[in-house]
Amino acid sequence: MLKSVFTSSKAETVLEGVISSSLLNFFSRGFGYLKNVSIAVLLGFSYKTDAVFMALSLIGIFVIFTDVFDSVGIPNLVRAREISEGEFQRLSGFLFTFTVVLAVLVGALAVLLYPLISRIAVGFKGEVRYLLKESYFLLVPYLFLSFVFHHLGAILRSLRRFTAYFVGEFIFSFFCFLLTSLGLYFLRDWRVIPASISLSQIAATLYMLLVGRRFLHFKFYMDPVVKDILTQFFYLCALYGVLRLFVVVDKGFASLLGEKGVSALSYGLMVASIPRGILRLEHMAITSLSEAEEPFIKLKFYAKKIFQVSIPLALLIMLCADLLVRLLFGYGAFSVKDVDLTVQAARFYALSLPFMFLWPIMYRTFQVINWLKPLFVIALTSIALNALLNYM
């Protein structure tokens, strides 16, 4: 079976992808949560964890560019595949060239702009700012390799090889858990957390390079399709960035609340988004939406299913947040105050769970029909509104 995961080029239906990837996602998310259990039990919340989670959010500003490959790459790759194998290879070569150039440029920007974006953590002073800087630069390799990982992920999913992509995510999650847990247990050093994330991304990217090696070639050309991709990329960065930028804004203001505020928000969001983390519907729906003759009919179908499933789950999380947090994290160094802060954050974040599911499906639909300007305005407005409400 392991051999087939590495070598199979068989296309899967979305239903097959949901079934197989949901199982992989379950274990991936499981190891992701176990990693955070290790952090909670072995370290608890402190300014050190605040610095790590703030650094993850700041580096996430640049990771937005890697997320865009889902919507820029897959629909155009699906159309190219429907034309011919040669056209698919041609476009995949251009996208790999674009990926490498973008990885170098964004990686350099992440390093050069650190003095500016670190000011987002307005409440961090003195030693905490030094902790933030260390965490941030330990995450730079993770950022750079994420570009290659997500590019190859888009290639594989455009070919309906969903399972191969989710195996890559599983490898990342498993090594994150393993390295973080062992590192914290033996070293008790907070630097283990960001270092483990970068090392795990190395392992996952090596796997993706292996399964996607026949698509690793450079090609540069300019035609209407490429120009359209570059235009879409600009708008999609804002659309993909909404949820990440919401979190950055929240944590920027949380840095003013004293020790443990940033960590509690991170864990609260984690608990509230458990269902979405397991299902990851948007990563498979993009292929189906790209192939559909009537994308809005497909969107209506997904929206109906999303609300049927997510509203009861959101209510369940709100009612059981205290139990969930205590069961998942309430051990060792995780104090009573840590529990109370995380429960409050989880309950409020749970209110948005249905829309966490719907937003990625919605903007992928609009991207497929190339109608992005209205959503771009909505995205920027919502980010500004979130900042205003945080300030108030």
Coordinates of C-alpha atoms in Angstrom, one line a residue:
M1 CA 0.0 0.0 0.0
L2 CA 2.8 2.4 0.8
K3 CA 4.4 1.8 -2.6
S4 CA 1.1 2.6 -4.3
V5 CA 0.9 6.0 -2.5
F6 CA 4.3 7.0 -3.9
T7 CA 3.8 5.6 -7.4
S8 CA 0.0 5.6 -8.3
S9 CA -1.1 8.1 -10.8
K10 CA -4.7 7.0 -10.7
A11 CA -7.3 9.9 -10.7
E12 CA -9.8 9.9 -7.9
T13 CA -13.4 11.2 -7.7
V14 CA -14.2 14.0 -5.2
L15 CA -16.1 11.4 -3.1
E16 CA -13.1 9.0 -3.1
G17 CA -10.9 12.0 -2.2
V18 CA -13.1 13.0 0.6
I19 CA -13.2 9.5 2.0
S20 CA -9.4 8.8 1.8
S21 CA -8.3 12.3 2.6
S22 CA -10.7 12.6 5.5
L23 CA -9.0 9.7 7.1
L24 CA -5.6 11.1 6.4
N25 CA -6.8 14.5 7.6
F26 CA -8.1 13.0 10.8
F27 CA -4.6 11.6 11.6
S28 CA -2.9 14.8 10.4
R29 CA -5.1 17.0 12.5
G30 CA -4.8 14.5 15.3
F31 CA -1.0 14.8 15.3
G32 CA -1.4 18.5 15.0
Y33 CA -3.5 18.7 18.1
L34 CA -1.2 16.2 19.9
K35 CA 1.7 18.6 19.1
N36 CA -0.2 21.4 20.8
V37 CA -1.1 19.1 23.7
S38 CA 2.7 18.6 24.2
I39 CA 3.2 22.3 24.2
A40 CA 0.4 22.9 26.7
V41 CA 1.5 20.1 29.0
L42 CA 5.2 20.6 28.9
L43 CA 5.4 24.4 28.7
G44 CA 1.9 25.9 29.4
F45 CA 1.1 29.4 28.4
S46 CA 3.8 32.1 28.9
Y47 CA 5.4 35.0 27.0
K48 CA 7.6 32.4 25.3
T49 CA 4.5 30.7 23.7
D50 CA 3.0 34.1 23.0
A51 CA 6.2 34.9 21.0
V52 CA 6.0 31.7 19.1
F53 CA 2.3 32.0 18.1
M54 CA 2.8 35.7 17.2
A55 CA 5.7 34.7 15.0
L56 CA 3.6 32.1 13.3
S57 CA 1.0 34.7 12.5
L58 CA 3.5 37.2 11.2
I59 CA 5.1 34.6 9.0
G60 CA 1.6 33.6 7.9
I61 CA 1.3 37.0 6.2
F62 CA 3.8 35.7 3.6
V63 CA 2.4 32.2 3.6
I64 CA -0.7 33.7 2.1
F65 CA 1.2 33.7 -1.2
T66 CA 1.6 29.9 -1.1
D67 CA -2.1 29.4 -0.4
V68 CA -3.0 31.1 -3.6
F69 CA -1.7 28.2 -5.7
D70 CA -4.9 26.3 -4.9
S71 CA -7.1 28.7 -6.8
V72 CA -4.6 30.1 -9.4
G73 CA -3.1 26.8 -10.3
I74 CA -5.8 24.2 -10.2
P75 CA -8.6 25.7 -12.4
N76 CA -6.0 26.6 -15.1
L77 CA -4.3 23.3 -14.9
V78 CA -7.6 21.5 -15.2
R79 CA -8.4 23.4 -18.4
A80 CA -4.9 22.8 -19.8
R81 CA -5.3 19.1 -19.0
E82 CA -8.6 19.0 -20.9
I83 CA -6.8 20.5 -23.9
S84 CA -3.8 18.2 -24.1
E85 CA -1.0 16.6 -22.1
G86 CA 1.4 19.0 -23.8
E87 CA -0.5 22.1 -22.7
F88 CA -0.6 20.7 -19.2
Q89 CA 3.1 20.2 -19.1
R90 CA 3.7 23.6 -20.6
L91 CA 1.6 25.4 -17.9
S92 CA 3.0 23.3 -15.1
G93 CA 6.5 24.3 -16.2
F94 CA 5.5 28.0 -16.1
L95 CA 3.9 27.6 -12.6
F96 CA 7.0 25.9 -11.3
T97 CA 9.2 28.8 -12.6
F98 CA 6.8 31.3 -11.0
T99 CA 6.9 29.3 -7.8
V100 CA 10.7 29.4 -7.5
V101 CA 10.9 33.1 -8.3
L102 CA 8.1 33.9 -5.9
A103 CA 9.7 31.8 -3.1
V104 CA 13.0 33.7 -3.4
L105 CA 11.4 37.1 -3.5
V106 CA 8.9 36.5 -0.7
G107 CA 11.5 34.9 1.4
A108 CA 13.8 37.9 1.0
L109 CA 10.9 40.3 1.8
A110 CA 10.1 38.3 4.9
V111 CA 13.6 38.8 6.2
L112 CA 14.0 42.5 5.1
L113 CA 10.5 43.6 6.4
Y114 CA 10.8 42.0 9.8
P115 CA 11.6 45.3 11.6
L116 CA 8.4 46.7 10.2
I117 CA 5.9 43.9 10.6
S118 CA 7.2 43.0 14.1
R119 CA 5.6 46.3 15.1
I120 CA 2.2 44.6 14.7
A121 CA 2.9 43.0 18.1
V122 CA 2.5 46.4 19.6
G123 CA 2.3 45.1 23.2
F124 CA 5.5 43.1 23.1
K125 CA 8.4 44.9 24.9
G126 CA 12.0 44.1 25.9
E127 CA 12.8 40.4 26.1
V128 CA 9.5 39.3 24.5
R129 CA 10.5 41.2 21.3
Y130 CA 13.8 39.2 21.3
L131 CA 11.9 36.0 21.7
L132 CA 9.6 37.0 18.8
K133 CA 12.6 37.7 16.5
E134 CA 14.2 34.3 17.3
S135 CA 10.9 32.4 16.6
Y136 CA 10.3 34.3 13.4
F137 CA 13.7 33.6 11.8
L138 CA 13.5 29.9 12.7
L139 CA 10.3 29.8 10.6
V140 CA 11.8 31.3 7.5
P141 CA 12.8 27.9 6.0
Y142 CA 9.2 26.7 6.6
L143 CA 8.0 29.7 4.5
F144 CA 10.4 29.1 1.6
L145 CA 9.7 25.4 1.3
S146 CA 5.9 26.0 1.6
F147 CA 5.9 27.4 -1.9
V148 CA 7.3 24.2 -3.5
F149 CA 5.0 22.1 -1.3
H150 CA 1.8 23.9 -2.3
H151 CA 2.8 24.2 -6.0
L152 CA 3.2 20.4 -6.2
G153 CA 0.0 20.0 -4.2
A154 CA -1.9 22.0 -6.8
I155 CA -0.4 19.9 -9.6
L156 CA -1.5 16.6 -7.9
R157 CA -5.0 17.8 -7.1
S158 CA -5.5 19.1 -10.6
L159 CA -4.9 15.5 -11.7
R160 CA -7.3 14.3 -9.0
R161 CA -4.5 12.7 -7.0
F162 CA -5.9 13.9 -3.7
T163 CA -4.5 11.2 -1.5
A164 CA -0.9 11.8 -2.5
Y165 CA -1.3 15.5 -1.5
F166 CA -2.8 14.7 1.8
V167 CA -0.1 12.2 2.5
G168 CA 2.3 15.1 2.3
E169 CA 0.3 17.0 4.8
F170 CA 0.3 13.9 7.1
I171 CA 4.1 13.7 6.9
F172 CA 4.4 17.4 7.9
S173 CA 1.9 17.0 10.8
F174 CA 3.5 13.7 12.1
F175 CA 7.0 15.1 12.2
C176 CA 5.8 18.3 13.8
F177 CA 4.3 16.3 16.6
L178 CA 7.3 13.9 17.0
L179 CA 10.0 16.6 16.9
T180 CA 8.2 19.0 19.1
S181 CA 7.2 16.4 21.7
L182 CA 10.7 14.9 21.9
G183 CA 12.4 18.2 21.8
L184 CA 10.3 19.8 24.6
Y185 CA 10.5 16.6 26.7
F186 CA 14.3 16.4 26.6
L187 CA 15.3 20.0 26.1
R188 CA 12.5 22.1 27.6
D189 CA 13.4 24.8 25.2
W190 CA 10.7 26.9 23.4
R191 CA 12.9 27.2 20.3
V192 CA 12.1 23.6 19.6
I193 CA 8.6 24.6 18.4
P194 CA 9.5 26.9 15.4
A195 CA 12.6 24.7 14.6
S196 CA 10.4 21.6 14.4
I197 CA 8.0 23.3 12.1
S198 CA 10.8 24.1 9.6
L199 CA 12.3 20.6 9.8
S200 CA 8.9 19.0 9.3
Q201 CA 8.4 21.1 6.2
I202 CA 11.7 19.9 4.8
A203 CA 10.5 16.2 5.2
A204 CA 7.1 16.9 3.7
T205 CA 8.5 18.8 0.7
L206 CA 11.0 16.0 0.0
Y207 CA 8.1 13.6 -0.3
M208 CA 6.2 16.0 -2.6
L209 CA 9.3 16.4 -4.8
L210 CA 9.4 12.6 -5.1
V211 CA 5.8 12.0 -6.1
G212 CA 5.7 15.1 -8.3
R213 CA 9.2 14.9 -9.8
R214 CA 8.0 14.6 -13.4
F215 CA 6.5 18.1 -13.2
L216 CA 9.7 19.7 -12.1
H217 CA 10.8 21.7 -15.1
F218 CA 11.2 25.4 -16.0
K219 CA 9.2 27.1 -18.7
F220 CA 8.6 30.8 -19.2
Y221 CA 6.3 32.3 -21.8
M222 CA 3.5 34.9 -21.9
D223 CA 0.1 34.4 -23.4
P224 CA -3.5 35.5 -22.4
V225 CA -3.8 32.6 -19.9
V226 CA -0.6 33.5 -18.1
K227 CA -1.6 37.2 -18.0
D228 CA -4.9 36.2 -16.5
I229 CA -3.1 34.0 -13.9
L230 CA -0.9 36.9 -12.8
T231 CA -4.0 39.2 -12.6
Q232 CA -5.9 36.7 -10.5
F233 CA -2.9 36.2 -8.2
F234 CA -3.1 39.8 -7.0
Y235 CA -6.8 39.6 -6.1
L236 CA -6.6 36.1 -4.6
C237 CA -3.8 37.2 -2.2
A238 CA -6.4 39.4 -0.5
L239 CA -9.1 36.7 -0.6
Y240 CA -6.9 34.0 0.7
G241 CA -5.5 36.3 3.3
V242 CA -8.8 37.2 5.0
L243 CA -8.7 34.5 7.7
R244 CA -5.0 34.8 8.3
L245 CA -5.1 38.6 8.5
F246 CA -8.0 38.4 10.9
V247 CA -5.8 36.3 13.2
V248 CA -2.9 38.6 12.8
V249 CA -5.0 41.6 13.7
D250 CA -6.5 39.7 16.7
K251 CA -3.1 38.8 18.0
G252 CA -1.7 42.2 17.5
F253 CA -4.3 43.6 19.8
A254 CA -4.0 40.6 22.1
S255 CA -0.4 41.5 22.6
L256 CA -1.6 44.5 24.6
L257 CA -3.5 42.2 27.1
G258 CA -0.4 40.9 28.9
E259 CA 1.0 37.4 29.2
K260 CA -1.0 34.4 27.8
G261 CA -3.4 36.5 25.6
V262 CA -1.9 35.6 22.3
S263 CA -1.5 31.9 23.2
A264 CA -5.1 31.7 24.4
L265 CA -6.4 33.1 21.1
S266 CA -4.3 30.6 19.2
Y267 CA -5.6 27.6 21.1
G268 CA -9.2 28.9 21.1
L269 CA -9.2 29.2 17.3
M270 CA -7.6 25.8 17.1
V271 CA -10.4 24.2 19.1
A272 CA -13.2 26.0 17.2
S273 CA -11.8 25.0 13.8
I274 CA -11.3 21.3 14.6
P275 CA -14.2 20.3 12.2
R276 CA -12.8 22.4 9.3
G277 CA -9.3 21.1 9.9
I278 CA -10.5 17.5 9.5
L279 CA -12.7 17.9 6.5
R280 CA -10.7 20.4 4.4
L281 CA -13.5 20.3 1.8
E282 CA -12.2 23.3 -0.2
H283 CA -9.0 21.5 -1.2
M284 CA -11.0 18.9 -3.2
A285 CA -14.0 21.1 -4.2
I286 CA -11.8 23.4 -6.2
T287 CA -11.3 20.6 -8.8
S288 CA -15.0 19.9 -9.0
L289 CA -15.8 23.6 -9.3
S290 CA -13.3 24.0 -12.1
E291 CA -14.8 21.1 -14.1
A292 CA -18.5 22.2 -13.5
E293 CA -20.4 23.8 -16.3
E294 CA -22.5 25.8 -13.7
P295 CA -20.2 26.6 -10.8
F296 CA -22.9 28.5 -8.9
I297 CA -25.1 25.4 -8.9
K298 CA -22.2 23.5 -7.4
L299 CA -21.6 26.3 -4.9
K300 CA -25.3 26.1 -3.8
F301 CA -24.9 22.4 -3.3
Y302 CA -21.8 22.8 -1.2
A303 CA -23.3 25.7 0.8
K304 CA -26.4 23.7 1.7
K305 CA -24.2 20.8 3.0
I306 CA -21.9 23.1 4.8
F307 CA -24.7 24.7 6.9
Q308 CA -26.3 21.4 7.6
V309 CA -23.1 20.1 9.1
S310 CA -21.4 23.1 10.5
I311 CA -24.2 24.9 12.5
P312 CA -24.8 21.9 14.8
L313 CA -21.0 21.5 15.2
A314 CA -20.6 25.2 16.1
L315 CA -23.3 24.9 18.7
L316 CA -21.7 21.7 20.1
I317 CA -18.3 23.4 20.4
M318 CA -19.9 26.4 22.2
L319 CA -21.7 24.2 24.7
C320 CA -18.8 21.8 25.2
A321 CA -15.8 24.2 25.0
D322 CA -14.9 23.8 28.6
L323 CA -15.0 20.0 28.4
L324 CA -13.1 19.9 25.1
V325 CA -10.3 22.2 26.4
R326 CA -9.9 20.3 29.6
L327 CA -9.8 17.0 27.8
L328 CA -7.3 18.2 25.1
F329 CA -5.0 20.4 27.1
G330 CA -5.8 20.5 30.8
Y331 CA -2.8 18.7 32.1
G332 CA 0.7 19.3 33.4
A333 CA 1.8 22.9 33.0
F334 CA -1.5 24.0 31.5
S335 CA -3.0 26.1 34.3
V336 CA -6.6 26.9 35.3
K337 CA -6.2 30.4 33.9
D338 CA -4.9 28.9 30.6
V339 CA -8.1 26.7 30.4
D340 CA -10.4 29.6 31.2
L341 CA -8.9 31.9 28.6
T342 CA -8.9 29.2 25.9
V343 CA -12.5 28.3 26.6
Q344 CA -13.6 31.9 26.2
A345 CA -11.8 32.3 22.9
A346 CA -13.1 29.0 21.5
R347 CA -16.7 29.9 22.2
F348 CA -16.5 33.2 20.3
Y349 CA -14.5 31.7 17.4
A350 CA -17.1 28.9 17.1
L351 CA -19.7 31.4 16.1
S352 CA -17.9 31.8 12.8
L353 CA -17.4 28.1 12.0
P354 CA -20.0 27.9 9.3
F355 CA -18.4 30.8 7.5
M356 CA -14.9 29.4 7.9
F357 CA -16.2 26.5 5.8
L358 CA -18.2 28.7 3.3
W359 CA -15.7 31.5 2.6
P360 CA -13.0 29.3 0.9
I361 CA -15.6 27.5 -1.3
M362 CA -17.2 30.9 -2.2
Y363 CA -14.1 32.7 -3.4
R364 CA -12.9 29.6 -5.3
T365 CA -16.2 29.7 -7.1
F366 CA -15.8 33.3 -8.0
Q367 CA -12.2 32.7 -9.0
V368 CA -13.3 29.9 -11.4
I369 CA -15.7 32.3 -13.2
N370 CA -13.0 35.1 -13.0
W371 CA -15.2 37.5 -11.0
L372 CA -12.8 38.6 -8.2
K373 CA -13.1 42.4 -7.9
P374 CA -16.3 42.4 -5.8
L375 CA -14.9 39.8 -3.4
F376 CA -11.6 41.7 -3.2
V377 CA -13.4 44.8 -2.0
I378 CA -15.4 42.7 0.5
A379 CA -12.2 41.1 1.8
L380 CA -10.4 44.4 2.4
T381 CA -13.5 45.9 4.0
S382 CA -13.9 42.9 6.4
I383 CA -10.2 43.1 7.5
A384 CA -10.6 46.8 8.2
L385 CA -13.8 46.2 10.1
N386 CA -12.1 43.5 12.2
A387 CA -9.3 45.9 13.1
L388 CA -11.9 48.6 14.0
L389 CA -13.9 46.3 16.2
N390 CA -10.7 45.0 17.9
Y391 CA -9.7 48.6 18.7
M392 CA -13.2 49.5 20.1

